[in-house]
Amino acid sequence: MPAAEKVSIRKLGILAGGGLLPIQLAQECQQQGIEVFIIGFEGQTSPELKKTYLHLWTGLGAAGSIFKALREHGIKDVVLAGSIRRPWLSELRPDMKGMEILTRIGLGTLGDDGLLTLLKKEFEKEGFTIHGVHDFAQNLLVKEGVLTRLKPSDADWKTITKGLEVSQKLGELDIGQSVIVQEGRILGVEAAEGTDRLIARCAELQKRGKGAILVKTCKPQQDRSLDLPTIGPETAKKAGEAGFSGIVIQAGAALILDPQTVAEIADKYNMFVLGTSLETSKQQN
Amino acid sequence: MPAAEKVSIRKLGILAGGGLLPIQLAQECQQQGIEVFIIGFEGQTSPELKKTYLHLWTGLGAAGSIFKALREHGIKDVVLAGSIRRPWLSELRPDMKGMEILTRIGLGTLGDDGLLTLLKKEFEKEGFTIHGVHDFAQNLLVKEGVLTRLKPSDADWKTITKGLEVSQKLGELDIGQSVIVQEGRILGVEAAEGTDRLIARCAELQKRGKGAILVKTCKPQQDRSLDLPTIGPETAKKAGEAGFSGIVIQAGAALILDPQTVAEIADKYNMFVLGTSLETSKQQN
């Protein structure tokens, strides 16, 4: 989005999923003088946000109430921030508008990616504009390069390239974004369990030798104004405790929360944290 | 393998991996009057086999000793049975011959599939013939059809087809064979952790509604004389305890240990067990 266009946004709706991202985004917006309205979801969004910001707490299916609340607050621009777990019927709590959308689209065979794309379309149909998190928090976007004291070795680069390839193929299938590789061997692949649990189980699957590497990339077909892959201090801590040797995230297509703390934690565990594009990785081998 | 050829085999070497399969295969061979020699691996092969059969217990890297022992017992025909976990350097215990093979091939970037293909080639280079388990135990090969009282519904067939597709794509990447799907959503994907652990973690990831389905297929590029996907009573028990609604295995390209017990356990948990080809599944949708 051009800076000029962004400057004109004075009010932003944040559809807030889980994790720290919505909190950091809201803080960034506040610093930029943008007024924030939070749409939060029971069991997903951090209740912290209720304390500081105007908000509506509801179910993902309450489309009518969400649109109404945003309009009442004069909001035209919306960001989806944080992982929005795929809802199950029991959690949806649809209102009339929600029912209309649900019966129109169905939910059965959609992947996570398809679901977010649909969400975006429904908002656009109602006249809202969906922006990317990085339009308001450029500093969270992963940059090319090593954040840590430790740098990947030539052998690491082989493992990293394999991880990037597999991660991209899993992304194509809309299964998940993360892969854990040790010495060229795929220890685990993320689906519904999320990155933290993936790390925990792969900790045990490692064999002696150099620790595994977590590789996280953006699905190739992913609309980048939606759910970008994200790591933060918690990811670094879990990977460090698991004895991993590094974390790799896709430069320009992933978010890193609180990069300085991530680097400090990684240094403590003697781990590298690398931002790389798919092209850079190919050149390394 | 033509039956006439098989009849002439009087002695068979079984490279025995983990699980029940090598035991059931050895029993089958005995009933057919075939003398069996077991090559077992510490920490992988059931020590049960030591009691009943001639054997050599060693490391996967002890290629020289293995070839020598087989020759001394007049064995020319060999079957790989049971999952042979990918060895790590510390477990290999290579002898001279093993070192020669290892330095020639390297182990770094091979998937499980590539590793078994290499094993086969090394045996063939030494004059041995590698057969498939199903050449000696035809009755273990999965047949087309439902084994249980419960049959998959039309909605189940949609989920099954999705599972088969994803499982085949993961196979192409040489990541794993099994996928767990609930109402069209991929809950988990198997890599290094094995099917039992996959089931255990997906049990928790299920949401209310119809239980998940375990789908297990043979990698499309898999040499079928090597490691076929296998389920048995333990798989059925774990899936039943997890509250799954069914198990699907690929007809003609997977093994089922003790099908009657598998069906009894599945019936108890009100689960279906289905053998299907990829083609049959497509016709159902």
Coordinates of C-alpha atoms in Angstrom, one line a residue:
Chain A
M1 CA 0.0 0.0 0.0
P2 CA 1.4 3.5 -0.9
A3 CA 2.4 5.5 2.2
A4 CA 0.1 8.4 1.1
E5 CA -2.9 6.1 1.2
K6 CA -1.9 4.7 4.6
V7 CA -1.5 8.2 6.1
S8 CA -5.1 8.9 5.5
I9 CA -6.2 6.0 7.7
R10 CA -7.2 7.3 11.1
K11 CA -9.3 4.4 12.4
L12 CA -8.4 0.7 12.0
G13 CA -10.4 -2.4 12.8
I14 CA -8.2 -5.3 14.0
L15 CA -9.7 -8.7 13.6
A16 CA -7.6 -10.2 16.4
G17 CA -6.6 -13.8 16.5
G18 CA -4.3 -15.5 19.1
G19 CA -0.8 -14.6 20.2
L20 CA 1.1 -11.4 20.7
L21 CA 0.7 -10.0 17.2
P22 CA -2.6 -8.1 17.7
I23 CA -1.2 -6.5 20.8
Q24 CA 2.0 -5.4 19.1
L25 CA 0.0 -4.1 16.1
A26 CA -2.4 -2.2 18.3
Q27 CA 0.5 -0.6 20.1
E28 CA 2.2 0.4 16.8
C29 CA -1.1 1.9 15.5
Q30 CA -1.5 3.9 18.7
Q31 CA 2.0 5.3 18.3
Q32 CA 1.1 6.4 14.8
G33 CA -2.0 8.1 16.1
I34 CA -4.3 5.5 14.5
E35 CA -7.4 4.7 16.5
V36 CA -8.0 1.0 17.0
F37 CA -11.1 -1.1 17.3
I38 CA -10.6 -4.7 18.3
I39 CA -12.8 -7.6 17.2
G40 CA -11.9 -10.4 19.6
F41 CA -12.9 -14.0 19.7
E42 CA -13.6 -16.1 22.8
G43 CA -10.8 -18.6 23.5
Q44 CA -8.6 -17.2 20.8
T45 CA -7.8 -13.5 21.4
S46 CA -5.8 -12.3 24.4
P47 CA -8.2 -10.7 26.8
E48 CA -5.5 -8.2 27.5
L49 CA -6.8 -6.2 24.6
K50 CA -10.1 -5.6 26.2
K51 CA -8.5 -3.4 28.9
T52 CA -7.0 -0.8 26.6
Y53 CA -9.0 -0.6 23.4
L54 CA -12.5 -0.2 22.2
H55 CA -13.7 -3.7 21.3
L56 CA -16.3 -6.2 20.4
W57 CA -15.9 -9.8 21.8
T58 CA -17.9 -12.3 19.9
G59 CA -17.9 -15.5 17.8
L60 CA -16.4 -15.7 14.3
G61 CA -19.8 -16.4 12.9
A62 CA -21.4 -13.2 14.2
A63 CA -20.7 -11.4 10.9
G64 CA -23.7 -9.1 11.2
S65 CA -22.7 -7.8 14.6
I66 CA -19.1 -7.4 13.5
F67 CA -20.0 -5.3 10.4
K68 CA -22.4 -3.2 12.4
A69 CA -19.9 -2.5 15.2
L70 CA -17.2 -1.5 12.7
R71 CA -19.6 0.8 10.8
E72 CA -20.9 2.4 14.0
H73 CA -17.3 3.3 14.8
G74 CA -16.7 4.8 11.4
I75 CA -14.2 2.1 10.4
K76 CA -13.5 1.3 6.7
D77 CA -10.1 -0.3 7.0
V78 CA -9.5 -3.7 8.6
V79 CA -6.4 -5.9 9.4
L80 CA -6.5 -9.6 10.2
A81 CA -3.8 -10.1 12.9
G82 CA -2.7 -13.2 14.7
S83 CA -3.5 -16.8 13.9
I84 CA -7.2 -17.2 13.6
R85 CA -7.8 -20.9 14.4
R86 CA -10.3 -22.5 12.0
P87 CA -13.6 -22.4 13.8
W88 CA -15.8 -25.4 14.4
L89 CA -19.5 -25.2 14.1
S90 CA -19.9 -25.2 17.9
E91 CA -17.7 -22.1 18.3
L92 CA -19.2 -20.0 15.4
R93 CA -22.2 -18.5 17.2
P94 CA -23.5 -17.3 13.9
D95 CA -26.0 -14.4 13.7
M96 CA -28.4 -13.9 10.7
K97 CA -25.7 -12.4 8.5
G98 CA -23.3 -15.2 9.6
M99 CA -25.8 -17.8 8.7
E100 CA -26.4 -16.3 5.3
I101 CA -22.6 -16.4 4.6
L102 CA -22.2 -19.9 6.1
T103 CA -24.9 -21.4 4.1
R104 CA -23.6 -19.8 0.9
I105 CA -20.0 -21.0 1.3
G106 CA -20.1 -24.1 3.4
L107 CA -17.1 -24.9 5.5
G108 CA -16.5 -28.6 4.8
T109 CA -13.5 -28.8 2.5
L110 CA -11.8 -25.5 3.0
G111 CA -8.2 -25.3 4.1
D112 CA -7.1 -22.5 6.5
D113 CA -5.9 -20.5 3.6
G114 CA -9.2 -20.8 1.7
L115 CA -11.1 -19.7 4.8
L116 CA -9.1 -16.5 5.3
T117 CA -9.5 -15.6 1.6
L118 CA -13.2 -16.0 2.0
L119 CA -13.2 -13.9 5.1
K120 CA -11.4 -11.2 3.2
K121 CA -13.9 -11.4 0.3
E122 CA -16.9 -11.1 2.7
F123 CA -15.4 -7.9 4.2
E124 CA -14.7 -6.4 0.8
K125 CA -18.2 -7.2 -0.3
E126 CA -19.5 -5.2 2.7
G127 CA -17.3 -2.2 1.6
F128 CA -14.3 -2.7 3.9
T129 CA -10.7 -2.7 2.8
I130 CA -8.4 -5.5 4.2
H131 CA -4.8 -4.4 4.8
G132 CA -1.7 -6.4 5.7
V133 CA -0.2 -6.2 9.3
H134 CA 3.1 -5.1 7.7
D135 CA 1.4 -2.0 6.2
F136 CA 1.1 -0.7 9.8
A137 CA 4.1 -2.4 11.4
Q138 CA 6.8 -2.5 8.8
N139 CA 9.4 -3.2 11.5
L140 CA 7.8 -6.6 12.2
L141 CA 8.5 -7.9 8.7
V142 CA 11.5 -10.4 8.6
K143 CA 14.6 -9.0 6.9
E144 CA 17.2 -10.9 5.0
G145 CA 20.2 -11.8 7.2
V146 CA 21.3 -13.4 10.5
L147 CA 20.0 -11.9 13.8
T148 CA 22.3 -13.9 16.0
R149 CA 25.9 -14.4 16.9
L150 CA 25.8 -17.9 15.4
K151 CA 25.6 -18.2 11.7
P152 CA 24.5 -21.2 9.7
S153 CA 27.3 -23.4 8.4
D154 CA 27.5 -24.8 4.9
A155 CA 26.0 -28.1 6.1
D156 CA 23.2 -26.1 7.8
W157 CA 22.5 -24.5 4.5
K158 CA 21.8 -27.9 2.9
T159 CA 19.3 -28.7 5.6
I160 CA 17.8 -25.2 5.4
T161 CA 17.2 -25.5 1.6
K162 CA 15.5 -28.9 2.1
G163 CA 13.4 -27.4 4.8
L164 CA 12.4 -24.5 2.6
E165 CA 11.5 -26.8 -0.3
V166 CA 9.3 -29.0 1.9
S167 CA 7.7 -26.1 3.7
Q168 CA 6.7 -24.6 0.4
K169 CA 5.2 -27.8 -0.9
L170 CA 3.2 -28.3 2.3
G171 CA 2.1 -24.7 1.9
E172 CA 0.9 -25.5 -1.6
L173 CA -1.3 -28.2 -0.1
D174 CA -2.5 -25.7 2.5
I175 CA -1.5 -28.1 5.3
G176 CA 0.9 -25.9 7.3
Q177 CA 3.9 -23.5 7.2
S178 CA 6.5 -25.1 9.4
V179 CA 8.9 -28.0 9.0
I180 CA 11.6 -29.3 11.4
V181 CA 14.6 -30.9 9.7
Q182 CA 17.7 -32.5 11.2
E183 CA 20.7 -33.3 9.0
G184 CA 18.5 -33.4 5.9
R185 CA 15.8 -35.6 7.6
I186 CA 12.3 -34.3 8.1
L187 CA 11.5 -34.8 11.7
G188 CA 8.1 -33.3 11.7
V189 CA 5.6 -31.3 9.7
E190 CA 3.0 -28.9 11.0
A191 CA -0.7 -29.3 10.4
A192 CA -3.4 -28.4 12.9
E193 CA -1.2 -28.6 16.0
G194 CA 0.7 -25.3 15.6
T195 CA 4.4 -24.6 15.8
D196 CA 4.8 -24.8 19.6
R197 CA 3.5 -28.4 19.7
L198 CA 5.5 -29.3 16.6
I199 CA 8.7 -28.1 18.3
A200 CA 7.9 -30.1 21.5
R201 CA 7.3 -33.4 19.7
C202 CA 10.3 -33.0 17.5
A203 CA 12.6 -32.4 20.5
E204 CA 12.2 -36.0 21.3
L205 CA 12.6 -37.3 17.8
Q206 CA 16.0 -35.7 17.4
K207 CA 19.0 -38.0 17.4
R208 CA 22.5 -37.1 18.7
G209 CA 24.5 -34.8 16.5
K210 CA 23.6 -31.3 15.5
G211 CA 20.2 -30.0 16.7
A212 CA 17.3 -29.7 14.3
I213 CA 16.3 -26.5 12.4
L214 CA 12.8 -25.0 12.4
V215 CA 11.9 -23.7 9.0
K216 CA 8.8 -21.5 8.5
T217 CA 7.7 -20.0 5.2
C218 CA 4.7 -18.3 3.7
K219 CA 2.4 -20.5 1.6
P220 CA 3.2 -19.7 -2.1
Q221 CA -0.4 -19.0 -2.9
Q222 CA -1.0 -17.0 0.3
D223 CA -2.5 -13.5 0.0
R224 CA 0.0 -11.5 2.0
S225 CA -2.5 -9.2 3.5
L226 CA -3.7 -12.3 5.4
D227 CA -2.1 -14.4 8.2
L228 CA 1.7 -14.2 7.6
P229 CA 3.9 -16.8 9.3
T230 CA 5.0 -15.4 12.6
I231 CA 7.7 -16.2 15.2
G232 CA 8.4 -14.5 18.5
P233 CA 10.3 -14.8 21.8
E234 CA 8.2 -17.8 22.8
T235 CA 9.2 -19.7 19.6
A236 CA 12.8 -19.0 20.2
K237 CA 12.6 -20.2 23.8
K238 CA 10.8 -23.4 22.9
A239 CA 13.3 -24.1 20.0
G240 CA 16.2 -23.4 22.4
E241 CA 14.8 -25.7 25.1
A242 CA 14.4 -28.4 22.5
G243 CA 18.1 -28.2 21.7
F244 CA 17.6 -26.9 18.1
S245 CA 20.5 -25.4 16.3
G246 CA 18.5 -22.7 14.3
I247 CA 15.3 -21.0 13.2
V248 CA 14.8 -20.0 9.6
I249 CA 12.0 -17.6 8.5
Q250 CA 11.2 -16.3 5.1
A251 CA 12.5 -12.7 4.6
G252 CA 9.8 -10.3 3.3
A253 CA 7.0 -12.8 3.9
A254 CA 6.9 -13.5 7.6
L255 CA 6.7 -11.6 10.8
I256 CA 9.0 -11.5 13.8
L257 CA 7.7 -10.2 17.1
D258 CA 10.2 -8.4 19.3
P259 CA 13.3 -9.3 17.2
Q260 CA 15.7 -8.1 19.8
T261 CA 14.4 -10.4 22.5
V262 CA 14.3 -13.3 19.9
A263 CA 18.0 -12.7 19.2
E264 CA 18.9 -12.5 22.9
I265 CA 17.1 -15.8 23.6
A266 CA 18.7 -17.5 20.6
D267 CA 22.2 -16.3 21.6
K268 CA 21.7 -17.7 25.0
Y269 CA 20.9 -21.2 23.5
N270 CA 23.6 -20.8 20.9
M271 CA 21.1 -21.0 18.1
F272 CA 21.0 -19.0 14.8
V273 CA 18.0 -17.1 13.6
L274 CA 18.1 -16.5 9.9
G275 CA 15.8 -14.5 7.6
T276 CA 16.2 -15.7 4.0
S277 CA 14.4 -15.5 0.8
L278 CA 13.9 -18.7 -1.2
E279 CA 16.3 -17.3 -3.9
T280 CA 19.1 -16.6 -1.4
S281 CA 18.9 -20.1 -0.1
K282 CA 19.2 -21.5 -3.6
Q283 CA 22.4 -19.5 -4.2
Q284 CA 24.0 -20.8 -1.0
N285 CA 24.1 -24.4 -2.3
Chain B
M1 CA 6.8 -63.0 -8.4
P2 CA 5.4 -66.0 -10.3
A3 CA 4.4 -68.8 -7.9
A4 CA 6.6 -71.3 -9.7
E5 CA 9.7 -69.2 -8.8
K6 CA 8.6 -68.8 -5.2
V7 CA 8.1 -72.5 -4.7
S8 CA 11.7 -73.1 -5.4
I9 CA 12.7 -70.9 -2.4
R10 CA 13.6 -73.1 0.5
K11 CA 15.6 -70.7 2.6
L12 CA 14.7 -67.0 3.2
G13 CA 16.7 -64.3 5.0
I14 CA 14.5 -61.8 6.8
L15 CA 15.9 -58.4 7.5
A16 CA 13.7 -57.8 10.4
G17 CA 12.6 -54.2 11.5
G18 CA 10.3 -53.3 14.3
G19 CA 6.7 -54.5 15.0
L20 CA 4.8 -57.7 14.5
L21 CA 5.3 -58.1 10.8
P22 CA 8.6 -60.0 10.8
I23 CA 7.1 -62.4 13.4
Q24 CA 4.0 -63.1 11.3
L25 CA 6.1 -63.4 8.1
A26 CA 8.4 -65.9 9.8
Q27 CA 5.4 -68.0 10.9
E28 CA 3.9 -67.9 7.4
C29 CA 7.2 -69.1 6.0
Q30 CA 7.5 -71.9 8.5
Q31 CA 4.0 -73.1 7.6
Q32 CA 5.1 -73.1 4.0
G33 CA 8.2 -75.2 4.8
I34 CA 10.6 -72.3 4.2
E35 CA 13.6 -72.1 6.5
V36 CA 14.1 -68.7 7.9
F37 CA 17.2 -66.8 9.0
I38 CA 16.6 -63.5 10.9
I39 CA 18.8 -60.5 10.7
G40 CA 17.8 -58.4 13.7
F41 CA 18.8 -55.0 14.9
E42 CA 19.3 -53.9 18.5
G43 CA 16.5 -51.6 19.6
Q44 CA 14.4 -52.2 16.6
T45 CA 13.7 -55.9 16.1
S46 CA 11.5 -57.8 18.6
P47 CA 13.9 -60.1 20.6
E48 CA 11.1 -62.7 20.5
L49 CA 12.5 -63.8 17.1
K50 CA 15.8 -64.8 18.8
K51 CA 14.0 -67.6 20.6
T52 CA 12.6 -69.5 17.6
Y53 CA 14.8 -68.8 14.6
L54 CA 18.4 -68.9 13.4
H55 CA 19.6 -65.3 13.6
L56 CA 22.3 -62.7 13.6
W57 CA 21.7 -59.7 15.8
T58 CA 23.8 -56.7 14.8
G59 CA 23.9 -53.0 13.7
L60 CA 22.5 -51.9 10.3
G61 CA 26.0 -50.9 9.3
A62 CA 27.5 -54.4 9.7
A63 CA 27.0 -55.1 6.0
G64 CA 30.0 -57.5 5.8
S65 CA 28.8 -59.7 8.7
I66 CA 25.3 -59.7 7.3
F67 CA 26.3 -60.8 3.8
K68 CA 28.7 -63.4 5.3
A69 CA 26.0 -64.9 7.7
L70 CA 23.5 -65.2 4.9
R71 CA 26.0 -66.9 2.6
E72 CA 27.1 -69.3 5.3
H73 CA 23.5 -70.4 5.6
G74 CA 23.1 -70.8 1.9
I75 CA 20.6 -68.0 1.6
K76 CA 20.1 -66.2 -1.7
D77 CA 16.6 -64.7 -1.1
V78 CA 15.9 -61.9 1.3
V79 CA 12.8 -60.0 2.5
L80 CA 12.8 -56.6 4.3
A81 CA 10.0 -56.8 6.8
G82 CA 8.8 -54.3 9.4
S83 CA 9.7 -50.7 9.6
I84 CA 13.4 -50.2 9.6
R85 CA 13.9 -46.9 11.4
R86 CA 16.5 -44.8 9.7
P87 CA 19.7 -45.4 11.5
W88 CA 21.9 -42.6 12.9
L89 CA 25.6 -42.8 12.8
S90 CA 25.8 -43.7 16.4
E91 CA 23.6 -46.8 15.9
L92 CA 25.2 -48.1 12.7
R93 CA 28.2 -50.0 14.1
P94 CA 29.6 -50.3 10.6
D95 CA 32.1 -53.0 9.7
M96 CA 34.6 -52.8 6.9
K97 CA 32.1 -53.5 4.2
G98 CA 29.6 -51.2 5.9
M99 CA 32.1 -48.4 5.9
E100 CA 32.8 -48.9 2.2
I101 CA 29.1 -48.6 1.4
L102 CA 28.6 -45.7 3.7
T103 CA 31.5 -43.7 2.4
R104 CA 30.3 -44.4 -1.2
I105 CA 26.7 -43.3 -0.7
G106 CA 26.6 -40.9 2.3
L107 CA 23.5 -40.6 4.3
G108 CA 23.0 -36.9 4.6
T109 CA 20.1 -36.0 2.3
L110 CA 18.4 -39.4 1.8
G111 CA 14.7 -39.9 2.7
D112 CA 13.5 -43.2 4.2
D113 CA 12.4 -44.3 0.8
G114 CA 15.8 -43.6 -0.8
L115 CA 17.5 -45.4 2.0
L116 CA 15.6 -48.6 1.5
T117 CA 16.1 -48.5 -2.3
L118 CA 19.8 -48.2 -1.6
L119 CA 19.7 -51.1 0.8
K120 CA 18.1 -53.2 -1.9
K121 CA 20.7 -52.2 -4.5
E122 CA 23.5 -53.2 -2.1
F123 CA 22.0 -56.6 -1.6
E124 CA 21.5 -57.1 -5.3
K125 CA 25.1 -56.1 -6.0
E126 CA 26.1 -58.9 -3.6
G127 CA 24.0 -61.4 -5.6
F128 CA 21.0 -61.6 -3.3
T129 CA 17.4 -61.2 -4.6
I130 CA 15.0 -59.0 -2.6
H131 CA 11.4 -60.1 -2.5
G132 CA 8.3 -58.4 -1.1
V133 CA 6.6 -59.6 2.1
H134 CA 3.4 -60.2 0.2
D135 CA 5.2 -62.8 -2.0
F136 CA 5.3 -65.0 1.1
A137 CA 2.3 -63.7 3.0
Q138 CA -0.4 -62.9 0.4
N139 CA -3.1 -62.9 3.0
L140 CA -1.6 -59.9 4.7
L141 CA -2.1 -57.7 1.7
V142 CA -5.0 -55.3 2.1
K143 CA -8.1 -56.2 0.0
E144 CA -10.7 -53.8 -1.4
G145 CA -13.7 -53.4 0.8
V146 CA -14.9 -52.8 4.4
L147 CA -13.7 -55.1 7.2
T148 CA -16.2 -53.9 9.8
R149 CA -19.9 -53.6 10.6
L150 CA -19.7 -49.9 10.1
K151 CA -19.3 -48.5 6.6
P152 CA -18.1 -45.1 5.5
S153 CA -20.9 -42.6 4.8
D154 CA -21.0 -40.3 1.8
A155 CA -19.6 -37.5 3.9
D156 CA -16.8 -39.8 5.1
W157 CA -15.9 -40.6 1.5
K158 CA -15.2 -36.9 0.9
T159 CA -12.9 -36.8 3.9
I160 CA -11.3 -40.1 2.8
T161 CA -10.6 -38.8 -0.7
K162 CA -9.0 -35.7 0.7
G163 CA -6.9 -37.9 3.0
L164 CA -5.8 -40.1 0.1
E165 CA -4.8 -37.2 -2.0
V166 CA -2.7 -35.5 0.7
S167 CA -1.2 -38.8 1.8
Q168 CA 0.0 -39.5 -1.8
K169 CA 1.5 -36.0 -2.1
L170 CA 3.4 -36.4 1.2
G171 CA 4.5 -39.8 -0.1
E172 CA 5.9 -38.1 -3.3
L173 CA 7.9 -35.8 -1.0
D174 CA 9.1 -38.9 0.9
I175 CA 7.9 -37.4 4.2
G176 CA 5.5 -40.1 5.4
Q177 CA 2.5 -42.3 4.6
S178 CA -0.2 -41.3 7.1
V179 CA -2.6 -38.4 7.4
I180 CA -5.4 -37.8 9.8
V181 CA -8.4 -35.8 8.6
Q182 CA -11.5 -34.7 10.3
E183 CA -14.4 -33.3 8.3
G184 CA -12.1 -32.4 5.4
R185 CA -9.5 -30.7 7.7
I186 CA -6.0 -32.1 8.0
L187 CA -5.3 -32.6 11.7
G188 CA -1.9 -34.1 11.4
V189 CA 0.7 -35.4 9.0
E190 CA 3.2 -38.2 9.8
A191 CA 6.9 -37.6 9.4
A192 CA 9.5 -39.2 11.7
E193 CA 7.2 -39.8 14.7
G194 CA 5.4 -42.9 13.3
T195 CA 1.7 -43.6 13.1
D196 CA 1.1 -44.4 16.8
R197 CA 2.3 -41.0 18.0
L198 CA 0.5 -39.3 15.1
I199 CA -2.7 -40.8 16.3
A200 CA -2.0 -39.8 19.9
R201 CA -1.5 -36.2 19.2
C202 CA -4.4 -35.9 16.8
A203 CA -6.7 -37.3 19.4
E204 CA -6.4 -34.0 21.2
L205 CA -6.7 -31.9 18.1
Q206 CA -10.1 -33.2 17.2
K207 CA -13.1 -31.0 17.7
R208 CA -16.6 -32.2 18.6
G209 CA -18.4 -33.9 15.8
K210 CA -17.6 -37.0 13.9
G211 CA -14.2 -38.5 14.8
A212 CA -11.2 -38.2 12.6
I213 CA -10.1 -40.7 9.9
L214 CA -6.7 -42.2 9.6
V215 CA -5.6 -42.6 6.0
K216 CA -2.5 -44.6 5.1
T217 CA -1.2 -45.2 1.6
C218 CA 1.9 -46.4 -0.2
K219 CA 4.2 -43.7 -1.5
P220 CA 3.6 -43.5 -5.3
Q221 CA 7.3 -44.1 -6.2
Q222 CA 7.7 -46.8 -3.5
D223 CA 9.3 -50.1 -4.7
R224 CA 6.7 -52.5 -3.4
S225 CA 9.2 -55.2 -2.5
L226 CA 10.2 -52.7 0.3
D227 CA 8.5 -51.5 3.4
L228 CA 4.8 -51.4 2.6
P229 CA 2.5 -49.3 4.9
T230 CA 1.2 -51.6 7.6
I231 CA -1.6 -51.5 10.2
G232 CA -2.5 -54.1 12.9
P233 CA -4.5 -54.6 16.1
E234 CA -2.4 -52.0 17.9
T235 CA -3.2 -49.3 15.3
A236 CA -6.9 -50.1 15.6
K237 CA -6.8 -50.0 19.4
K238 CA -5.0 -46.6 19.4
A239 CA -7.4 -45.1 16.8
G240 CA -10.4 -46.5 18.7
E241 CA -9.2 -45.0 22.0
A242 CA -8.6 -41.7 20.2
G243 CA -12.3 -41.6 19.2
F244 CA -11.6 -41.9 15.5
S245 CA -14.4 -42.9 13.2
G246 CA -12.4 -44.9 10.7
I247 CA -9.2 -46.3 9.3
V248 CA -8.5 -46.3 5.6
I249 CA -5.6 -48.3 4.0
Q250 CA -4.7 -48.7 0.4
A251 CA -5.9 -52.0 -1.2
G252 CA -3.2 -54.0 -2.9
A253 CA -0.4 -51.7 -1.6
A254 CA -0.5 -52.0 2.2
L255 CA -0.4 -54.8 4.8
I256 CA -2.8 -55.6 7.6
L257 CA -1.6 -57.8 10.4
D258 CA -4.2 -60.1 11.9
P259 CA -7.2 -58.6 10.0
Q260 CA -9.8 -60.5 12.1
T261 CA -8.5 -59.0 15.4
V262 CA -8.3 -55.6 13.7
A263 CA -12.0 -55.9 12.7
E264 CA -13.1 -57.0 16.2
I265 CA -11.3 -54.1 17.8
A266 CA -12.8 -51.6 15.3
D267 CA -16.3 -53.0 15.8
K268 CA -15.9 -52.6 19.5
Y269 CA -15.1 -48.9 19.0
N270 CA -17.8 -48.5 16.3
M271 CA -15.1 -47.6 13.7
F272 CA -14.9 -48.6 10.1
V273 CA -11.8 -50.2 8.5
L274 CA -11.7 -49.8 4.8
G275 CA -9.4 -51.0 2.1
T276 CA -9.6 -48.9 -1.0
S277 CA -7.6 -48.3 -4.2
L278 CA -7.1 -44.6 -5.2
E279 CA -9.3 -45.3 -8.2
T280 CA -12.3 -46.6 -6.2
S281 CA -12.1 -43.6 -3.9
K282 CA -12.4 -41.3 -6.9
Q283 CA -15.5 -43.1 -8.2
Q284 CA -17.2 -42.6 -4.8
N285 CA -17.2 -38.8 -5.1

